[in-house]
Coordinates of C-alpha atoms in Angstrom, one line a residue:
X26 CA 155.4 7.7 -86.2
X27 CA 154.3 10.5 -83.8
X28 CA 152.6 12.7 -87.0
X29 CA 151.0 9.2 -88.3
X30 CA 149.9 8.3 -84.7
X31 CA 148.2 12.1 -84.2
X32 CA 146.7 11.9 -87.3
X33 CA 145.2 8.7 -86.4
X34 CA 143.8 10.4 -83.5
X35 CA 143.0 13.4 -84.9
X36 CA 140.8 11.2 -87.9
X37 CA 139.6 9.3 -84.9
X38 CA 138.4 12.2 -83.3
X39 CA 136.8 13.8 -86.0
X40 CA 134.9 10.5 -86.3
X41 CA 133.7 10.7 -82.9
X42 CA 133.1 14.3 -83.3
X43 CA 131.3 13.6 -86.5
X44 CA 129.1 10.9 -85.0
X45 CA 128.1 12.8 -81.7
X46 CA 127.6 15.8 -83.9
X47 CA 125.5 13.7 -85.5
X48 CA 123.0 12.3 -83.0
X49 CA 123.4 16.4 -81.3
X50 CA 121.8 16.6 -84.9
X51 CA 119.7 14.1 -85.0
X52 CA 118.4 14.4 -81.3
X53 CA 118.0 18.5 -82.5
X54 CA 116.1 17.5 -85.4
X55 CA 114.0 14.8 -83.3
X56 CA 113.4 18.2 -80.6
X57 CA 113.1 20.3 -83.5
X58 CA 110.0 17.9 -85.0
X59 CA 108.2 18.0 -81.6
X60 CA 108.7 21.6 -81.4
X61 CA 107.4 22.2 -84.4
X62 CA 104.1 19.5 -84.2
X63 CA 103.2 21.4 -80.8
X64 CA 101.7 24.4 -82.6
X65 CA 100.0 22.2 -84.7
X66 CA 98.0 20.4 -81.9
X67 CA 98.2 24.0 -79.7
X68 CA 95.3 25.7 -82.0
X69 CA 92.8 22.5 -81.1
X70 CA 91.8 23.0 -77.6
X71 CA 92.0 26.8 -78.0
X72 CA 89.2 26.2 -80.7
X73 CA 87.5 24.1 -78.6
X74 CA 87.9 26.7 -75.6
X75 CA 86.5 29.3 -78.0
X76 CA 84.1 27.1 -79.1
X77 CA 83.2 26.5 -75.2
X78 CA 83.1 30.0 -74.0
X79 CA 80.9 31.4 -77.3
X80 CA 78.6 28.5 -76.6
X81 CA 78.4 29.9 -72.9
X82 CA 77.7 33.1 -73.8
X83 CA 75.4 32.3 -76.5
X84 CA 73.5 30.7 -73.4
X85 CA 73.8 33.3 -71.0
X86 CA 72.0 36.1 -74.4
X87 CA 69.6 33.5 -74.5
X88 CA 68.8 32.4 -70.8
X89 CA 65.2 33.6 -70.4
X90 CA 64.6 36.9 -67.9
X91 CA 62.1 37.1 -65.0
X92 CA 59.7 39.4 -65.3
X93 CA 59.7 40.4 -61.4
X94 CA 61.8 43.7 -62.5
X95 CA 59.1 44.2 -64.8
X96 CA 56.3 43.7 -62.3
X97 CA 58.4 45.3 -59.8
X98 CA 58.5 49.1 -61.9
X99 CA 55.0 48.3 -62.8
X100 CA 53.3 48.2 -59.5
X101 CA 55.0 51.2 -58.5
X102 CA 54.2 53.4 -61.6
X103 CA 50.6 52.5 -61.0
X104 CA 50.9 53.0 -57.1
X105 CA 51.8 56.7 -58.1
X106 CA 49.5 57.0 -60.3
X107 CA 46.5 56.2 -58.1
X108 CA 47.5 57.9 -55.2
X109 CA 48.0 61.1 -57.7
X110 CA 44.1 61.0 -58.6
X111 CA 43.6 62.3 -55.0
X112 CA 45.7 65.5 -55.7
X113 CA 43.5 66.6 -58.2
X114 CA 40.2 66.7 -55.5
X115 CA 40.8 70.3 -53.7
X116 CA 38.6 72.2 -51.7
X117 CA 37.8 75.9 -52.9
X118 CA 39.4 78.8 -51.4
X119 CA 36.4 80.9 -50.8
X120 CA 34.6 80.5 -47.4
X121 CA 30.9 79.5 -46.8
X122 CA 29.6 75.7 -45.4
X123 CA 31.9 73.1 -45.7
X124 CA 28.9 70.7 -46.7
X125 CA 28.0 73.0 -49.5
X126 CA 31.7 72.8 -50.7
X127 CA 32.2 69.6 -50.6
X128 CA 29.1 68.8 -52.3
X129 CA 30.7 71.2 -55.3
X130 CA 33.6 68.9 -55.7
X131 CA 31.3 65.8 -57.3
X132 CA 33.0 66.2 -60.6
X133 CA 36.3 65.6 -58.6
X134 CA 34.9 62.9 -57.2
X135 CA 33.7 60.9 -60.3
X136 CA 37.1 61.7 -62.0
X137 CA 38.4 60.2 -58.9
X138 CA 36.2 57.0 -58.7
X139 CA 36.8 56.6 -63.0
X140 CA 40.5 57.0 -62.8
X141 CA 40.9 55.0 -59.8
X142 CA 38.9 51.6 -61.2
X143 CA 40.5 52.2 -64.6
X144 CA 43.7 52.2 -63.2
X145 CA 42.8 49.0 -61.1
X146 CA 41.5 47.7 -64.4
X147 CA 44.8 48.0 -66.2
X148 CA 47.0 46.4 -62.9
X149 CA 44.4 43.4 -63.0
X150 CA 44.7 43.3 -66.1
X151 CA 48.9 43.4 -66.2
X152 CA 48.5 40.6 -63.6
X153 CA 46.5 38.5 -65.5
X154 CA 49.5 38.9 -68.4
X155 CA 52.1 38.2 -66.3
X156 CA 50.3 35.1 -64.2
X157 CA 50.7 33.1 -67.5
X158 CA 54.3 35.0 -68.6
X159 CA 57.3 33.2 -67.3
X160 CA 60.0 34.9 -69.5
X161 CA 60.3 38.4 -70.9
X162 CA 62.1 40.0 -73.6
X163 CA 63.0 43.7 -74.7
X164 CA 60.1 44.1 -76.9
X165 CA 58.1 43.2 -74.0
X166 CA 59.8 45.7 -71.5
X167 CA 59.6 48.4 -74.5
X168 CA 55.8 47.6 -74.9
X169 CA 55.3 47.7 -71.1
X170 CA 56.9 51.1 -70.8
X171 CA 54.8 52.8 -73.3
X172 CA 52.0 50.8 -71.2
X173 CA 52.9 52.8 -68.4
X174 CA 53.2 56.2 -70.0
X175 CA 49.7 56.2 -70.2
X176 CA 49.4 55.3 -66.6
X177 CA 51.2 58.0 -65.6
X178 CA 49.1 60.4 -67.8
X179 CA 45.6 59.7 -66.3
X180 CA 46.1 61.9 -63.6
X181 CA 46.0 64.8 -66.3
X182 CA 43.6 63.2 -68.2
X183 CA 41.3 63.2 -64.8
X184 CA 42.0 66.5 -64.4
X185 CA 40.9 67.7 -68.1
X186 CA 37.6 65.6 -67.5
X187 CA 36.9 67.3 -64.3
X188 CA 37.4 71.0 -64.6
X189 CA 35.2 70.8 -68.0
X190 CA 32.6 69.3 -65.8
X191 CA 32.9 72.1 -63.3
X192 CA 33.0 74.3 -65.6
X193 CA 30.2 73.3 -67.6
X194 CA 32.0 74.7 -70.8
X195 CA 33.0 71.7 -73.3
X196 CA 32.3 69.0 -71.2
X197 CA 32.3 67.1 -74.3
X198 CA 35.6 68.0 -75.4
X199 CA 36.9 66.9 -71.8
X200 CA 35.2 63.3 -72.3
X201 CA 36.2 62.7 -75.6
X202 CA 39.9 63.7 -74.3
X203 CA 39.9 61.4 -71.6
X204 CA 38.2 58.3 -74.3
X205 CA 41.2 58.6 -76.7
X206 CA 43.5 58.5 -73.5
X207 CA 41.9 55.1 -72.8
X208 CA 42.1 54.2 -76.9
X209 CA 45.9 54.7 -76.5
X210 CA 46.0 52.6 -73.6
X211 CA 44.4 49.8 -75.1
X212 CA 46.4 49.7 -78.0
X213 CA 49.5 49.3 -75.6
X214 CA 48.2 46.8 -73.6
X215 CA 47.2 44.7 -76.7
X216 CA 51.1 45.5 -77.9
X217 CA 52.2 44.2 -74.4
X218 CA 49.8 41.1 -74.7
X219 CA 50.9 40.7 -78.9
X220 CA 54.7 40.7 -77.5
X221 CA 54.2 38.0 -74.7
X222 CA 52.3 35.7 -77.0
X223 CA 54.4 35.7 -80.3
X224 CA 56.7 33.4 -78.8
X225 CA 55.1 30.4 -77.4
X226 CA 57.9 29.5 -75.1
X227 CA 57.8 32.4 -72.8
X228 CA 53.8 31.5 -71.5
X229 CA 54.2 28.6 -68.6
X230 CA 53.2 25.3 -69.8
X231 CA 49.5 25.3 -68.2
X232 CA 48.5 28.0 -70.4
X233 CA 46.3 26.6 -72.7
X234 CA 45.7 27.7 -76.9
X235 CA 42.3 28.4 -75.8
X236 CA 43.1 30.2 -73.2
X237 CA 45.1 32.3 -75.1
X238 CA 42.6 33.0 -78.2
X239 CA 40.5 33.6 -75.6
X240 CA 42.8 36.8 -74.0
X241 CA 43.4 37.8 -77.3
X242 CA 39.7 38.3 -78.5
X243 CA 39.0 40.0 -75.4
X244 CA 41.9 42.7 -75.2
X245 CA 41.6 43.2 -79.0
X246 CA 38.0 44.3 -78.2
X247 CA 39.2 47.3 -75.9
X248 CA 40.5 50.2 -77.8
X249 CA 37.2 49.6 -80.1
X250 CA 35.1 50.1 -77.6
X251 CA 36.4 52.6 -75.6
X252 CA 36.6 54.5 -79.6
X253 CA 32.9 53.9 -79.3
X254 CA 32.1 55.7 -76.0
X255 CA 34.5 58.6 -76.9
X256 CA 32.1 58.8 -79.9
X257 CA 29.5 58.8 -77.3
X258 CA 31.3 62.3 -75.8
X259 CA 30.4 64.3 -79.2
X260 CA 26.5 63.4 -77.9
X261 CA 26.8 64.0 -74.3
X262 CA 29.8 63.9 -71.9
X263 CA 28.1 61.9 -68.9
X264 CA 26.8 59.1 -71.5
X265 CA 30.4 58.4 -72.5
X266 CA 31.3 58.6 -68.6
X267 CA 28.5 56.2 -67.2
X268 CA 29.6 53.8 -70.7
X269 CA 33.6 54.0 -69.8
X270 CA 32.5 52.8 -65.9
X271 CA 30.5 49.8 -67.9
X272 CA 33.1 49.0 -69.5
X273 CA 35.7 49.0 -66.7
X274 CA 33.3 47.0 -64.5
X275 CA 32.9 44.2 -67.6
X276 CA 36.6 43.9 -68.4
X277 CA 37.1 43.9 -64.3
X278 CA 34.4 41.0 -64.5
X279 CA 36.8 38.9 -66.3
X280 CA 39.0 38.1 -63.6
X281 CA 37.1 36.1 -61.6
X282 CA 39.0 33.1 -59.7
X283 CA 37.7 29.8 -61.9
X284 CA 38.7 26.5 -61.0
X285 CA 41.3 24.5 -63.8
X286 CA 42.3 21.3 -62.7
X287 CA 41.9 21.6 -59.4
X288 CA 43.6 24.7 -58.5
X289 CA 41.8 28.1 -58.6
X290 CA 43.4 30.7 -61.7
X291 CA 42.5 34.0 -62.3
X292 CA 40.1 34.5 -65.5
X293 CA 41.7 36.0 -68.8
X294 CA 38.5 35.7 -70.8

């Protein structure tokens, strides 16, 4: 009876056991499936997260740049660069009337007066790009910079002019020198003006199509003629100075205040 009765038990108990094995099992299985479908729904929002943050910084490449850093390194390049053209006007070391040498240093001073109004030329002429520019890009900022490398050379393109017209040897060299110095600058500013334009969405709204044929013809026009009055140096050095003053003075011209719409703009054309 005792052996029957434990066995009873013991078949009972392995029943039990059995069956709460069985839902341990089963409940394991259950944990198990919900273990094993949380990877599957993990990946989702980390795609989306991914997706989220390479959409931010697909935003942030494309967010347009100010130019005022631009603006900021050009006005100073072509601060320098002025204020330079007055190093070049010294007085000479021998003694004798003061009036008598100053009055020797006219070539100086008509390097001086070219240089200066050619370099106010090209900053009215940077303004008037960047008045209707509300966004730059790299090719802009590379296009600037080679902008400003000619800048920075006038002063020893002033200095070339000058001393062959003190000299009175090769004065036409010294002209023609200083007309391809202009040439170059032209073709820079054209590049600079050629980068702004080619995408439409960095002008501000109020610029108009006309408005920018109208630039365009008129900047494309420069490095042809200032090609012309370096020709002009092969004939005679002060006819290719009093033509590079002309044109200074016409493409200053251009930048008169007009009124559009009501509000005063500076002239491109």
């Amino acid at each position: 009876g005792m052996t029957a009765q434990s066995h009873h038990d013991s078949g009972d108990g392995s029943a039990d056991d059995l069956a709460e094995g069985a839902r341990t099992d089963s409940c394991g299985c259950a944990h198990a499936d919900v273990g094993a479908t949380d990877p599957v729904t993990d990946p989702a929002p980390k795609e989306g997260a991914a997706a989220g943050a390479g959409g931010a910084q697909g935003e942030e490449e494309s967010a347009p740049v100010s130019p005022g850093r631009l603006e900021a390194f050009s006005d100073g390049v072509i601060a320098i660069a002025i204020t330079l053209l007055s190093l070049e006007i010294k007085l000479p070391d021998e003694g004798g009337s003061l009036l008598r040498a100053l009055a020797s240093l006219w070539p100086g001073y008509v390097g001086f007066v070219l240089s200066f109004l050619l370099v106010g030329q090209v900053w009215l002429n940077h303004h008037a790009i960047f008045t209707r520019v509300r966004s730059v890009d790299q090719w802009m900022l590379i296009c600037n910079l080679f902008l400003l490398l000619d800048v920075a050379f006038l002063p020893f393109a002033t200095s070339v002019l000058t001393r062959s017209l003190e000299s009175g040897h090769d004065e036409r060299t010294g002209a023609v020198f200083y007309g391809l110095v202009m040439v170059v600058g032209g073709l820079f500013f054209n590049a600079l003006w050629r980068a702004a334009i080619r995408d439409r969405s960095r002008l501000r709204p109020e610029v108009t199509q006309a408005e920018v044929r109208s630039m365009t013809r008129r900047f494309a026009m420069g490095p042809w003629l200032y090609a012309l009055a370096a020709l002009l140096g092969l004939v005679s050095a002060w006819l290719s100075v009093v033509t590079y003053v002309a044109l200074i003075v016409f493409y200053m011209a251009g930048h008169r205040p007009r009124i559009e719409g009501g509000r005063v703009s500076p002239a491109g054309g």
